[in-house]
Amino acid sequence: MIKDDCIFCKIAKGDIPSNTVYETSDFRVILDISPASKGHILIIPKEHFDNIFEMDADTAAKLFSLATEVARAMKAELNFDGLNIVQNNGEIAGQTVFHFHLHMIPRYEGDEVNVTWKQHESVPEEQEKLAKAIKKRIQ
Ligand code: 5GP
Ligand code: ZN
Protein backbone atom coordinates (compact mmCIF):
# COMPACT_ATOMS: atom_id res chain seq x y z
CA MET A 1 0.00 0.00 0.00
CA ILE A 2 1.15 3.53 -0.81
CA LYS A 3 -0.16 6.51 1.18
CA ASP A 4 -0.82 9.62 -0.91
CA ASP A 5 0.16 12.13 1.74
CA CYS A 6 3.31 10.32 2.90
CA ILE A 7 6.70 11.86 2.06
CA PHE A 8 8.59 8.56 2.41
CA CYS A 9 6.13 6.77 0.08
CA LYS A 10 6.98 9.45 -2.49
CA ILE A 11 10.72 9.21 -1.84
CA ALA A 12 10.63 5.39 -1.91
CA LYS A 13 8.74 5.42 -5.24
CA GLY A 14 11.16 8.00 -6.65
CA ASP A 15 8.51 10.74 -7.04
CA ILE A 16 10.53 12.96 -4.70
CA PRO A 17 14.28 12.93 -5.38
CA SER A 18 16.75 11.67 -2.79
CA ASN A 19 20.41 10.77 -2.67
CA THR A 20 19.85 7.09 -3.24
CA VAL A 21 22.62 4.74 -2.19
CA TYR A 22 20.92 1.52 -3.22
CA GLU A 23 17.55 0.24 -4.35
CA THR A 24 15.84 -3.15 -4.43
CA SER A 25 12.28 -4.06 -5.40
CA ASP A 26 11.33 -3.72 -1.71
CA PHE A 27 13.55 -0.95 -0.32
CA ARG A 28 15.23 2.36 -1.07
CA VAL A 29 18.40 3.24 0.85
CA ILE A 30 19.00 7.00 1.04
CA LEU A 31 21.16 9.60 2.72
CA ASP A 32 19.31 11.42 5.52
CA ILE A 33 18.73 15.06 4.52
CA SER A 34 19.72 16.27 8.03
CA PRO A 35 22.38 13.77 9.06
CA ALA A 36 23.32 13.15 12.68
CA SER A 37 26.81 12.42 11.36
CA LYS A 38 28.54 11.99 8.00
CA GLY A 39 26.97 9.09 6.10
CA HIS A 40 23.72 8.85 8.11
CA ILE A 41 21.58 6.51 6.05
CA LEU A 42 17.90 5.55 6.07
CA ILE A 43 16.56 2.23 4.83
CA ILE A 44 12.97 2.73 3.71
CA PRO A 45 10.57 -0.03 2.66
CA LYS A 46 8.66 0.84 -0.53
CA GLU A 47 5.46 -0.43 1.04
CA HIS A 48 3.91 1.86 3.62
CA PHE A 49 4.07 0.67 7.24
CA ASP A 50 3.49 3.35 9.87
CA ASN A 51 5.84 1.58 12.27
CA ILE A 52 7.31 -1.78 13.34
CA PHE A 53 3.97 -2.96 14.73
CA GLU A 54 2.59 -3.08 11.17
CA MET A 55 5.55 -4.70 9.42
CA ASP A 56 5.29 -8.32 8.25
CA ALA A 57 7.98 -10.89 9.05
CA ASP A 58 9.10 -11.34 5.44
CA THR A 59 9.79 -7.62 4.95
CA ALA A 60 11.50 -7.47 8.36
CA ALA A 61 13.80 -10.38 7.46
CA LYS A 62 14.72 -8.79 4.12
CA LEU A 63 15.26 -5.46 5.88
CA PHE A 64 17.84 -6.72 8.33
CA SER A 65 19.60 -8.79 5.73
CA LEU A 66 19.93 -5.62 3.62
CA ALA A 67 21.06 -3.69 6.71
CA THR A 68 24.07 -5.99 7.14
CA GLU A 69 25.14 -5.37 3.54
CA VAL A 70 24.64 -1.63 3.83
CA ALA A 71 26.55 -1.54 7.14
CA ARG A 72 29.59 -3.24 5.58
CA ALA A 73 29.53 -0.92 2.54
CA MET A 74 29.24 2.14 4.81
CA LYS A 75 32.13 0.98 6.98
CA ALA A 76 34.35 0.34 3.96
CA GLU A 77 33.65 3.82 2.57
CA LEU A 78 33.42 5.95 5.73
CA ASN A 79 35.88 4.15 7.98
CA PHE A 80 33.88 5.18 11.07
CA ASP A 81 34.61 4.01 14.60
CA GLY A 82 31.15 2.57 15.31
CA LEU A 83 27.58 2.38 14.04
CA ASN A 84 24.23 2.86 15.76
CA ILE A 85 21.11 1.35 14.23
CA VAL A 86 18.06 3.24 15.48
CA GLN A 87 14.41 2.84 14.64
CA ASN A 88 11.81 5.12 16.22
CA ASN A 89 8.17 4.13 16.73
CA GLY A 90 5.76 6.78 17.98
CA GLU A 91 6.15 10.44 18.74
CA ILE A 92 7.39 9.81 22.28
CA ALA A 93 10.17 7.67 20.82
CA GLY A 94 11.24 10.48 18.48
CA GLN A 95 9.44 9.39 15.31
CA THR A 96 8.72 12.36 13.08
CA VAL A 97 8.05 10.62 9.75
CA PHE A 98 5.30 8.04 10.16
CA HIS A 99 6.50 5.63 7.48
CA PHE A 100 8.82 2.96 8.91
CA HIS A 101 12.54 3.61 8.41
CA LEU A 102 15.77 2.27 9.86
CA HIS A 103 18.47 4.78 10.78
CA MET A 104 22.09 3.73 10.25
CA ILE A 105 24.17 6.34 12.08
CA PRO A 106 27.96 6.27 11.76
CA ARG A 107 29.84 7.11 14.95
CA TYR A 108 33.14 8.92 14.99
CA GLU A 109 35.49 9.64 17.87
CA GLY A 110 34.39 13.01 19.37
CA ASP A 111 31.07 13.27 17.52
CA GLU A 112 28.12 14.78 19.35
CA VAL A 113 25.57 12.11 18.49
CA ASN A 114 23.56 11.03 21.53
CA VAL A 115 21.67 7.74 21.63
CA THR A 116 22.15 6.91 25.29
CA TRP A 117 19.75 6.45 28.21
CA LYS A 118 19.93 6.35 32.00
CA GLN A 119 20.01 2.82 33.39
CA HIS A 120 17.79 1.79 36.30
CA GLU A 121 17.99 -1.03 38.80
CA SER A 122 15.66 -3.95 38.23
CA VAL A 123 13.86 -6.23 40.67
CA PRO A 124 14.61 -9.91 39.83
CA GLU A 125 11.10 -11.24 40.66
CA GLU A 126 9.44 -8.51 38.60
CA GLN A 127 11.77 -9.19 35.68
CA GLU A 128 10.99 -12.90 35.79
CA LYS A 129 7.24 -12.20 35.82
CA LEU A 130 7.52 -9.70 32.99
CA ALA A 131 9.60 -12.02 30.79
CA LYS A 132 6.98 -14.75 31.19
CA ALA A 133 4.10 -12.37 30.49
CA ILE A 134 5.64 -11.11 27.24
CA LYS A 135 6.64 -14.63 26.20
CA LYS A 136 3.01 -15.70 26.40
CA ARG A 137 2.09 -13.06 23.82
CA ILE A 138 4.66 -14.16 21.23
CA GLN A 139 2.89 -16.39 18.68
P1 5GP B 1 12.45 9.93 12.60
O1 5GP B 1 12.58 11.12 13.51
O2 5GP B 1 11.04 9.79 12.09
O3 5GP B 1 12.99 8.64 13.19
O4 5GP B 1 13.41 10.22 11.38
C1 5GP B 1 13.04 10.95 10.26
C2 5GP B 1 14.31 11.23 9.50
O5 5GP B 1 13.98 11.54 8.17
C3 5GP B 1 15.09 12.43 10.06
O6 5GP B 1 16.41 12.02 10.38
C4 5GP B 1 15.06 13.44 8.91
O7 5GP B 1 16.25 14.17 8.79
C5 5GP B 1 14.81 12.57 7.70
N1 5GP B 1 14.07 13.22 6.63
C6 5GP B 1 12.91 13.91 6.76
N2 5GP B 1 12.51 14.37 5.56
C7 5GP B 1 13.42 13.94 4.66
C8 5GP B 1 13.55 14.09 3.25
O8 5GP B 1 12.74 14.74 2.58
N3 5GP B 1 14.63 13.52 2.65
C9 5GP B 1 15.56 12.81 3.36
N4 5GP B 1 16.60 12.28 2.68
N5 5GP B 1 15.48 12.64 4.70
C10 5GP B 1 14.42 13.20 5.34
ZN1 ZN C 1 4.49 5.98 3.38
mmCIF file of C-alpha atoms and ligand atoms in Angstrom:
data_model
loop_
_atom_site.group_PDB
_atom_site.id
_atom_site.type_symbol
_atom_site.label_atom_id
_atom_site.label_comp_id
_atom_site.label_asym_id
_atom_site.label_seq_id
_atom_site.Cartn_x
_atom_site.Cartn_y
_atom_site.Cartn_z
ATOM 1 C CA MET A 1 0.000 0.000 0.000
ATOM 2 C CA ILE A 2 1.148 3.532 -0.807
ATOM 3 C CA LYS A 3 -0.156 6.511 1.183
ATOM 4 C CA ASP A 4 -0.825 9.621 -0.911
ATOM 5 C CA ASP A 5 0.161 12.134 1.743
ATOM 6 C CA CYS A 6 3.308 10.321 2.896
ATOM 7 C CA ILE A 7 6.700 11.860 2.063
ATOM 8 C CA PHE A 8 8.591 8.556 2.411
ATOM 9 C CA CYS A 9 6.126 6.768 0.080
ATOM 10 C CA LYS A 10 6.976 9.451 -2.486
ATOM 11 C CA ILE A 11 10.720 9.211 -1.836
ATOM 12 C CA ALA A 12 10.632 5.387 -1.911
ATOM 13 C CA LYS A 13 8.737 5.415 -5.236
ATOM 14 C CA GLY A 14 11.164 7.998 -6.651
ATOM 15 C CA ASP A 15 8.511 10.744 -7.035
ATOM 16 C CA ILE A 16 10.530 12.963 -4.696
ATOM 17 C CA PRO A 17 14.282 12.933 -5.379
ATOM 18 C CA SER A 18 16.749 11.672 -2.792
ATOM 19 C CA ASN A 19 20.409 10.770 -2.670
ATOM 20 C CA THR A 20 19.846 7.090 -3.241
ATOM 21 C CA VAL A 21 22.622 4.744 -2.186
ATOM 22 C CA TYR A 22 20.918 1.516 -3.221
ATOM 23 C CA GLU A 23 17.548 0.239 -4.350
ATOM 24 C CA THR A 24 15.838 -3.150 -4.432
ATOM 25 C CA SER A 25 12.282 -4.063 -5.400
ATOM 26 C CA ASP A 26 11.333 -3.715 -1.708
ATOM 27 C CA PHE A 27 13.550 -0.947 -0.322
ATOM 28 C CA ARG A 28 15.228 2.362 -1.069
ATOM 29 C CA VAL A 29 18.399 3.235 0.852
ATOM 30 C CA ILE A 30 18.997 7.000 1.037
ATOM 31 C CA LEU A 31 21.163 9.596 2.722
ATOM 32 C CA ASP A 32 19.312 11.424 5.516
ATOM 33 C CA ILE A 33 18.734 15.061 4.518
ATOM 34 C CA SER A 34 19.717 16.273 8.034
ATOM 35 C CA PRO A 35 22.377 13.772 9.056
ATOM 36 C CA ALA A 36 23.320 13.150 12.678
ATOM 37 C CA SER A 37 26.815 12.418 11.364
ATOM 38 C CA LYS A 38 28.542 11.989 7.998
ATOM 39 C CA GLY A 39 26.974 9.093 6.100
ATOM 40 C CA HIS A 40 23.723 8.854 8.111
ATOM 41 C CA ILE A 41 21.580 6.507 6.051
ATOM 42 C CA LEU A 42 17.896 5.554 6.074
ATOM 43 C CA ILE A 43 16.560 2.231 4.834
ATOM 44 C CA ILE A 44 12.967 2.735 3.709
ATOM 45 C CA PRO A 45 10.567 -0.034 2.658
ATOM 46 C CA LYS A 46 8.661 0.841 -0.528
ATOM 47 C CA GLU A 47 5.462 -0.426 1.043
ATOM 48 C CA HIS A 48 3.912 1.865 3.620
ATOM 49 C CA PHE A 49 4.065 0.675 7.237
ATOM 50 C CA ASP A 50 3.485 3.345 9.874
ATOM 51 C CA ASN A 51 5.837 1.584 12.272
ATOM 52 C CA ILE A 52 7.309 -1.778 13.341
ATOM 53 C CA PHE A 53 3.971 -2.958 14.726
ATOM 54 C CA GLU A 54 2.595 -3.081 11.174
ATOM 55 C CA MET A 55 5.551 -4.702 9.421
ATOM 56 C CA ASP A 56 5.290 -8.322 8.247
ATOM 57 C CA ALA A 57 7.982 -10.895 9.053
ATOM 58 C CA ASP A 58 9.101 -11.344 5.439
ATOM 59 C CA THR A 59 9.787 -7.624 4.952
ATOM 60 C CA ALA A 60 11.498 -7.471 8.356
ATOM 61 C CA ALA A 61 13.795 -10.375 7.464
ATOM 62 C CA LYS A 62 14.717 -8.787 4.120
ATOM 63 C CA LEU A 63 15.258 -5.457 5.883
ATOM 64 C CA PHE A 64 17.835 -6.721 8.328
ATOM 65 C CA SER A 65 19.599 -8.790 5.726
ATOM 66 C CA LEU A 66 19.928 -5.624 3.623
ATOM 67 C CA ALA A 67 21.063 -3.685 6.709
ATOM 68 C CA THR A 68 24.066 -5.989 7.144
ATOM 69 C CA GLU A 69 25.139 -5.372 3.535
ATOM 70 C CA VAL A 70 24.644 -1.626 3.825
ATOM 71 C CA ALA A 71 26.551 -1.541 7.140
ATOM 72 C CA ARG A 72 29.587 -3.240 5.582
ATOM 73 C CA ALA A 73 29.533 -0.919 2.542
ATOM 74 C CA MET A 74 29.244 2.139 4.807
ATOM 75 C CA LYS A 75 32.126 0.980 6.983
ATOM 76 C CA ALA A 76 34.345 0.340 3.956
ATOM 77 C CA GLU A 77 33.650 3.823 2.574
ATOM 78 C CA LEU A 78 33.415 5.950 5.728
ATOM 79 C CA ASN A 79 35.876 4.152 7.981
ATOM 80 C CA PHE A 80 33.880 5.179 11.072
ATOM 81 C CA ASP A 81 34.613 4.009 14.602
ATOM 82 C CA GLY A 82 31.153 2.571 15.308
ATOM 83 C CA LEU A 83 27.585 2.377 14.036
ATOM 84 C CA ASN A 84 24.231 2.859 15.755
ATOM 85 C CA ILE A 85 21.110 1.350 14.231
ATOM 86 C CA VAL A 86 18.061 3.242 15.484
ATOM 87 C CA GLN A 87 14.408 2.839 14.641
ATOM 88 C CA ASN A 88 11.814 5.117 16.222
ATOM 89 C CA ASN A 89 8.170 4.125 16.728
ATOM 90 C CA GLY A 90 5.764 6.776 17.976
ATOM 91 C CA GLU A 91 6.152 10.444 18.736
ATOM 92 C CA ILE A 92 7.390 9.808 22.276
ATOM 93 C CA ALA A 93 10.172 7.674 20.818
ATOM 94 C CA GLY A 94 11.242 10.479 18.478
ATOM 95 C CA GLN A 95 9.444 9.389 15.313
ATOM 96 C CA THR A 96 8.721 12.365 13.075
ATOM 97 C CA VAL A 97 8.045 10.618 9.745
ATOM 98 C CA PHE A 98 5.299 8.041 10.156
ATOM 99 C CA HIS A 99 6.497 5.634 7.479
ATOM 100 C CA PHE A 100 8.817 2.963 8.907
ATOM 101 C CA HIS A 101 12.539 3.614 8.413
ATOM 102 C CA LEU A 102 15.771 2.272 9.860
ATOM 103 C CA HIS A 103 18.466 4.779 10.785
ATOM 104 C CA MET A 104 22.095 3.732 10.248
ATOM 105 C CA ILE A 105 24.174 6.343 12.083
ATOM 106 C CA PRO A 106 27.959 6.269 11.758
ATOM 107 C CA ARG A 107 29.843 7.111 14.949
ATOM 108 C CA TYR A 108 33.144 8.918 14.986
ATOM 109 C CA GLU A 109 35.487 9.642 17.874
ATOM 110 C CA GLY A 110 34.392 13.013 19.366
ATOM 111 C CA ASP A 111 31.066 13.272 17.518
ATOM 112 C CA GLU A 112 28.116 14.780 19.351
ATOM 113 C CA VAL A 113 25.568 12.110 18.493
ATOM 114 C CA ASN A 114 23.562 11.034 21.527
ATOM 115 C CA VAL A 115 21.673 7.744 21.631
ATOM 116 C CA THR A 116 22.151 6.910 25.291
ATOM 117 C CA TRP A 117 19.749 6.454 28.211
ATOM 118 C CA LYS A 118 19.927 6.347 31.999
ATOM 119 C CA GLN A 119 20.012 2.820 33.387
ATOM 120 C CA HIS A 120 17.787 1.792 36.301
ATOM 121 C CA GLU A 121 17.989 -1.028 38.795
ATOM 122 C CA SER A 122 15.656 -3.952 38.228
ATOM 123 C CA VAL A 123 13.855 -6.233 40.672
ATOM 124 C CA PRO A 124 14.611 -9.915 39.830
ATOM 125 C CA GLU A 125 11.102 -11.245 40.658
ATOM 126 C CA GLU A 126 9.441 -8.508 38.602
ATOM 127 C CA GLN A 127 11.768 -9.195 35.682
ATOM 128 C CA GLU A 128 10.991 -12.902 35.793
ATOM 129 C CA LYS A 129 7.243 -12.201 35.820
ATOM 130 C CA LEU A 130 7.520 -9.703 32.990
ATOM 131 C CA ALA A 131 9.603 -12.018 30.790
ATOM 132 C CA LYS A 132 6.984 -14.752 31.191
ATOM 133 C CA ALA A 133 4.099 -12.375 30.493
ATOM 134 C CA ILE A 134 5.636 -11.107 27.241
ATOM 135 C CA LYS A 135 6.643 -14.631 26.197
ATOM 136 C CA LYS A 136 3.007 -15.697 26.399
ATOM 137 C CA ARG A 137 2.094 -13.063 23.825
ATOM 138 C CA ILE A 138 4.655 -14.155 21.233
ATOM 139 C CA GLN A 139 2.891 -16.385 18.680
HETATM 140 P P1 5GP B 1 12.452 9.927 12.601
HETATM 141 O O1 5GP B 1 12.580 11.116 13.508
HETATM 142 O O2 5GP B 1 11.042 9.786 12.095
HETATM 143 O O3 5GP B 1 12.995 8.641 13.188
HETATM 144 O O4 5GP B 1 13.407 10.220 11.379
HETATM 145 C C1 5GP B 1 13.037 10.948 10.262
HETATM 146 C C2 5GP B 1 14.306 11.233 9.499
HETATM 147 O O5 5GP B 1 13.977 11.543 8.172
HETATM 148 C C3 5GP B 1 15.088 12.433 10.058
HETATM 149 O O6 5GP B 1 16.407 12.016 10.376
HETATM 150 C C4 5GP B 1 15.056 13.444 8.913
HETATM 151 O O7 5GP B 1 16.251 14.173 8.793
HETATM 152 C C5 5GP B 1 14.808 12.567 7.703
HETATM 153 N N1 5GP B 1 14.072 13.219 6.633
HETATM 154 C C6 5GP B 1 12.914 13.907 6.757
HETATM 155 N N2 5GP B 1 12.507 14.367 5.557
HETATM 156 C C7 5GP B 1 13.424 13.936 4.657
HETATM 157 C C8 5GP B 1 13.549 14.094 3.246
HETATM 158 O O8 5GP B 1 12.745 14.737 2.577
HETATM 159 N N3 5GP B 1 14.634 13.520 2.651
HETATM 160 C C9 5GP B 1 15.564 12.812 3.359
HETATM 161 N N4 5GP B 1 16.600 12.280 2.681
HETATM 162 N N5 5GP B 1 15.477 12.642 4.696
HETATM 163 C C10 5GP B 1 14.422 13.202 5.338
HETATM 164 ZN ZN ZN B 2 4.487 5.983 3.377
#
